[in-house]
C-alpha cells in the first residue's frame, strides 16, 4: 500500500501539471504523531525468547517534535496539515457532546477575539507613542509653566493672551533661554536655545541606542524587512518578544523626539506584530502552529499601518501587497476587522487633538486640471530617481557599516549623526520641526488667515497675489532642507535605533512638490495668456494649488523607495482625506515605480533582506533561466555523496553523529529507493526522550523506520522505532524538472526542501537556500551572501 502511494507520487511529480494539483492531493504528513502498536508487533523480532524489550514510543506527540530551531524555515505543508487534522478532530467531537460543541464554537471564535485584542493593544500603544513623541519633541524648545506635561500646542490652548498673529506664543510656554536667562530675544538667547536643542537631541538619541543595545538588539531599525522574512516562514526567536515590544515602544519615542531623520510609521508595524505574537500565546491554536500564527501576523501588519497613518483600508492593502507571503481570504476579513478596531481605538484616544483620524487633513479649494498631469508625472520621475539613488546609497552605507569598524561602535555612530543633524537643522525652521509637522505645513493650502512663510504673498490687486519676500525666503530654506534631508536620511536609516522611512521619504517628496507647485503657480500668474493656461486659468484666479503638488510629490518619493502602488495611493487619500485627487496620485506613483524599476527591481525592504542574507524567496521576482533541478541540487559533481539514513541497520550512535538538519530515508545504501524524510531535530528529541523513559536504549541500539521490526540477535539491545516521526510523503521532483517550475513549487507551497529522483532512485536534495544561491549566481551576485536556510 505504502509503496503504491510513493509510486503514485513519483509519477505525479514527473508532470508539469503538479502545480495545479499539489495543494489538494498531498498526503498529510505523519511527522510528530506516534503510531499505536498492537500486541503482535510488540513481540515481533524477538524469536519467541520471552517478553519483548522493544521500545514502543508514547501515543501522544513528544514536546519539541515538529518544532523548529532558530534561524530556520518552517514547513508550511506540515503546519497546514497539522491544523487540518486538529480542526477535523474538533469537528468530529463536536457531534458527540454539548461541551465539545461549545469547545468547537470557542475555537472558531478565537481568531476574531484575538484580532480584537491585537487592535485594542496596538491602537492604545500607538496613541501613547504619538502623545509622548509630540511632548518630547516640544521639550527641546521649552517647557510649559502651567504643567510640564503639556506640549506647546496644549499649553497655549487655554491662554487668553495669545494673539492671532503670534498664535504659537503664549506667556505660559517659555523657551529654555527665557527659563535660564530671562530673555527671549537676542544673540545670547538664540545660542542658549541652540545648545539646549543639541543637548536634548543627544540625550534622547543616547538613551535610545543604549536601551536597544542593552535590552533588545532586535528593537533597532524599521522591522519591516524582518517581518516580511518571518511571514515567509523564517524563524527569528525573540524578534517579536515582549522585551522587543517594551524597548521598541520606549526607544521609538526617544528616537523620533531626538530630531533624527526618521519616522515612527514603519516601526509601528513591528510593534503591532509584537503585540500579535505575544497575544497568540493565549490561544493554543496559534501558539502551537507556526503557519496559523503567521496569518495573525499578516493582520497585525495591517493594524500597524492603520494606527500609523489612520488608514485602515490602506493598512489591509499594504499587508496584502507589500508584506504578506500567504494571505488567504479569511486573513483579509480578519485584517479588516483588526484595522477597524485599531483605528477606532486611536480615534478614541485622539492623539492629534483635532478630532480626526487622518494625520494630514487637507481641504483644497481649487480642482486640478488635465494640463497639470505633466508636472505630476515629472514629480513621479523625480520620485523614481530619488528612490533608486537612495536605495543604492543606503545599501552601500549599510554594507560599509557591516564590513568595517564603524559597525563596532553603534553608540558613537548614533551620537555623531544626532549631533550633526541637530547642528545643521536648528538654523532652518523647516528642518528644525518634526517630519510630521513639516509635511503638514507643506500640504497646507494658503488662505487669508495663514501666517506661514509659505503663504507670504503680496497683494497686487483685490483678486491676485504674487510671491513676496517671505515666500522667497521660505523657498530658499526649503531648497536647503531638501538637500539636507536627502543626504542625512541615507546615513540615518539602518542605525541601531528604531527608524522608519515613510515620513523622511514623504518629506523629501513634499518639499520637491511644494517647490514645483509654487513655480507652476507663479508661471501661471505671469503667463496666464499662454497656450497651456488659456481657457482654464484666467488672470487673478488661483489656478494652481502648491499643497496638492506637495502631496503628489510625497507619494511619488515614497513609492520610489518602497515600490508600493495600490496600497500607497489608498494610504495617501486616507491620510489626507483628498479622495478627489486620486488620479494625480495614481499617475505619480505608477511613474515613480516604472522609473525606479529601470534601475533595479528591488525596493528598500527587499534590498535590506538581501543585505542581511535572509532566505526570502521574492514572489514578484521572475525566474528567467533554463536551469534544471539537477543543476541546482546537492550533491554536485565532485562533492561527497548525499548523507542519508537507511530504514534499518543504523544505530543510535550513528544517527546522533550526523550534522545536517534533515535526512532522506532510503531502503538501503545500494538501492537508494526513497522511503521518506526525517528532521535531525525530531530525531534527537525522540532519542533523548527514549533514553529518559525507556530502559535499554544505548548507542548500539538499532534505529528502525519500517512498519515491522527486523529479526535481531537475542543479546542485541532493544531497537528504537522512529517511523512515526518520518514524513512518508516528501515532495520530490525528477532531475529533469525545469527550475522555474521548482521555484514555483517552493513559492506556492512554502517548502523547506525538495528531493530529486531519477527513475525512483534518490539523487539529491534542493533547499530554499540552494535556490537563492543559484538565483544570486545567475544575477552575478555573491551566492555566499545567503546565510540562512
Coordinates of N, CA and C in Angstrom, one line a residue, residues 116-132 245 249 253 268 271-272 275 303 306-308 338 341-351:
X116 N -9.5 41.3 17.9 CA -10.0 42.4 18.7 C -8.9 42.8 19.7
X117 N -8.3 41.9 20.3 CA -7.2 42.2 21.3 C -6.0 42.9 20.7
X118 N -5.6 42.4 19.5 CA -4.5 43.0 18.8 C -4.8 44.4 18.4
X119 N -6.0 44.7 17.9 CA -6.4 46.0 17.5 C -6.4 47.0 18.7
X120 N -7.0 46.5 19.8 CA -7.1 47.4 21.0 C -5.7 47.7 21.6
X121 N -4.8 46.7 21.7 CA -3.5 46.9 22.2 C -2.6 47.7 21.3
X122 N -2.7 47.5 20.0 CA -1.9 48.3 19.1 C -2.3 49.7 19.0
X123 N -3.7 49.9 19.0 CA -4.2 51.3 19.0 C -3.8 52.1 20.2
X124 N -3.9 51.4 21.4 CA -3.5 52.1 22.7 C -2.0 52.5 22.7
X125 N -1.2 51.5 22.3 CA 0.2 51.8 22.2 C 0.6 52.9 21.2
X126 N -0.1 52.9 20.1 CA 0.2 53.9 19.1 C -0.2 55.3 19.6
X127 N -1.4 55.4 20.2 CA -1.8 56.7 20.8 C -0.8 57.2 21.8
X128 N -0.3 56.3 22.7 CA 0.7 56.7 23.7 C 2.0 57.2 23.1
X129 N 2.4 56.5 22.0 CA 3.6 56.9 21.3 C 3.4 58.2 20.7
X130 N 2.3 58.5 20.0 CA 2.1 59.8 19.4 C 2.1 60.9 20.4
X131 N 1.4 60.7 21.5 CA 1.3 61.8 22.5 C 2.7 62.0 23.1
X132 N 3.4 61.0 23.5 CA 4.7 61.1 24.1 C 5.7 61.8 23.2
X245 N 9.1 44.4 22.3 CA 8.0 45.3 22.3 C 8.2 46.5 23.3
X249 N 8.9 50.3 21.9 CA 7.9 51.3 22.2 C 8.6 52.6 22.8
X253 N 9.9 56.4 20.7 CA 9.5 57.8 21.2 C 10.8 58.6 21.3
X268 N 6.0 51.0 13.8 CA 4.7 50.7 14.4 C 4.2 49.4 13.8
X271 N 5.8 46.9 16.1 CA 5.1 47.0 17.4 C 3.8 46.2 17.4
X272 N 3.0 46.4 16.3 CA 1.8 45.7 16.2 C 2.0 44.2 16.1
X275 N 2.8 42.7 19.4 CA 1.5 42.6 20.2 C 0.8 41.3 19.8
X303 N -2.7 46.3 10.9 CA -3.0 47.1 12.1 C -1.9 48.2 12.3
X306 N -2.5 50.9 9.9 CA -3.7 51.6 10.3 C -3.5 52.6 11.4
X307 N -2.8 52.3 12.4 CA -2.6 53.2 13.5 C -1.5 54.2 13.2
X308 N -0.6 53.9 12.3 CA 0.5 54.8 11.9 C 0.0 56.0 11.1
X338 N -9.4 43.9 12.4 CA -8.4 44.3 13.4 C -8.0 45.8 13.1
X341 N -10.7 48.0 14.4 CA -10.7 48.2 15.9 C -9.5 49.1 16.3
X342 N -8.4 48.9 15.6 CA -7.2 49.8 16.0 C -7.5 51.2 15.6
X343 N -8.1 51.5 14.5 CA -8.4 52.9 14.1 C -9.4 53.5 15.1
X344 N -10.4 52.7 15.5 CA -11.4 53.2 16.4 C -10.7 53.5 17.8
X345 N -9.8 52.7 18.2 CA -9.1 52.9 19.5 C -8.3 54.2 19.4
X346 N -7.5 54.3 18.3 CA -6.7 55.5 18.1 C -7.6 56.8 18.1
X347 N -8.7 56.7 17.4 CA -9.6 57.8 17.3 C -10.2 58.2 18.7
X348 N -10.4 57.2 19.5 CA -10.9 57.5 20.9 C -9.9 58.2 21.7
X349 N -8.6 57.8 21.5 CA -7.5 58.5 22.3 C -7.3 59.9 21.8
X350 N -7.5 60.1 20.5 CA -7.4 61.4 19.8 C -6.0 62.1 20.1
X351 N -5.0 61.4 19.7 CA -3.6 61.9 20.0 C -3.3 63.2 19.3

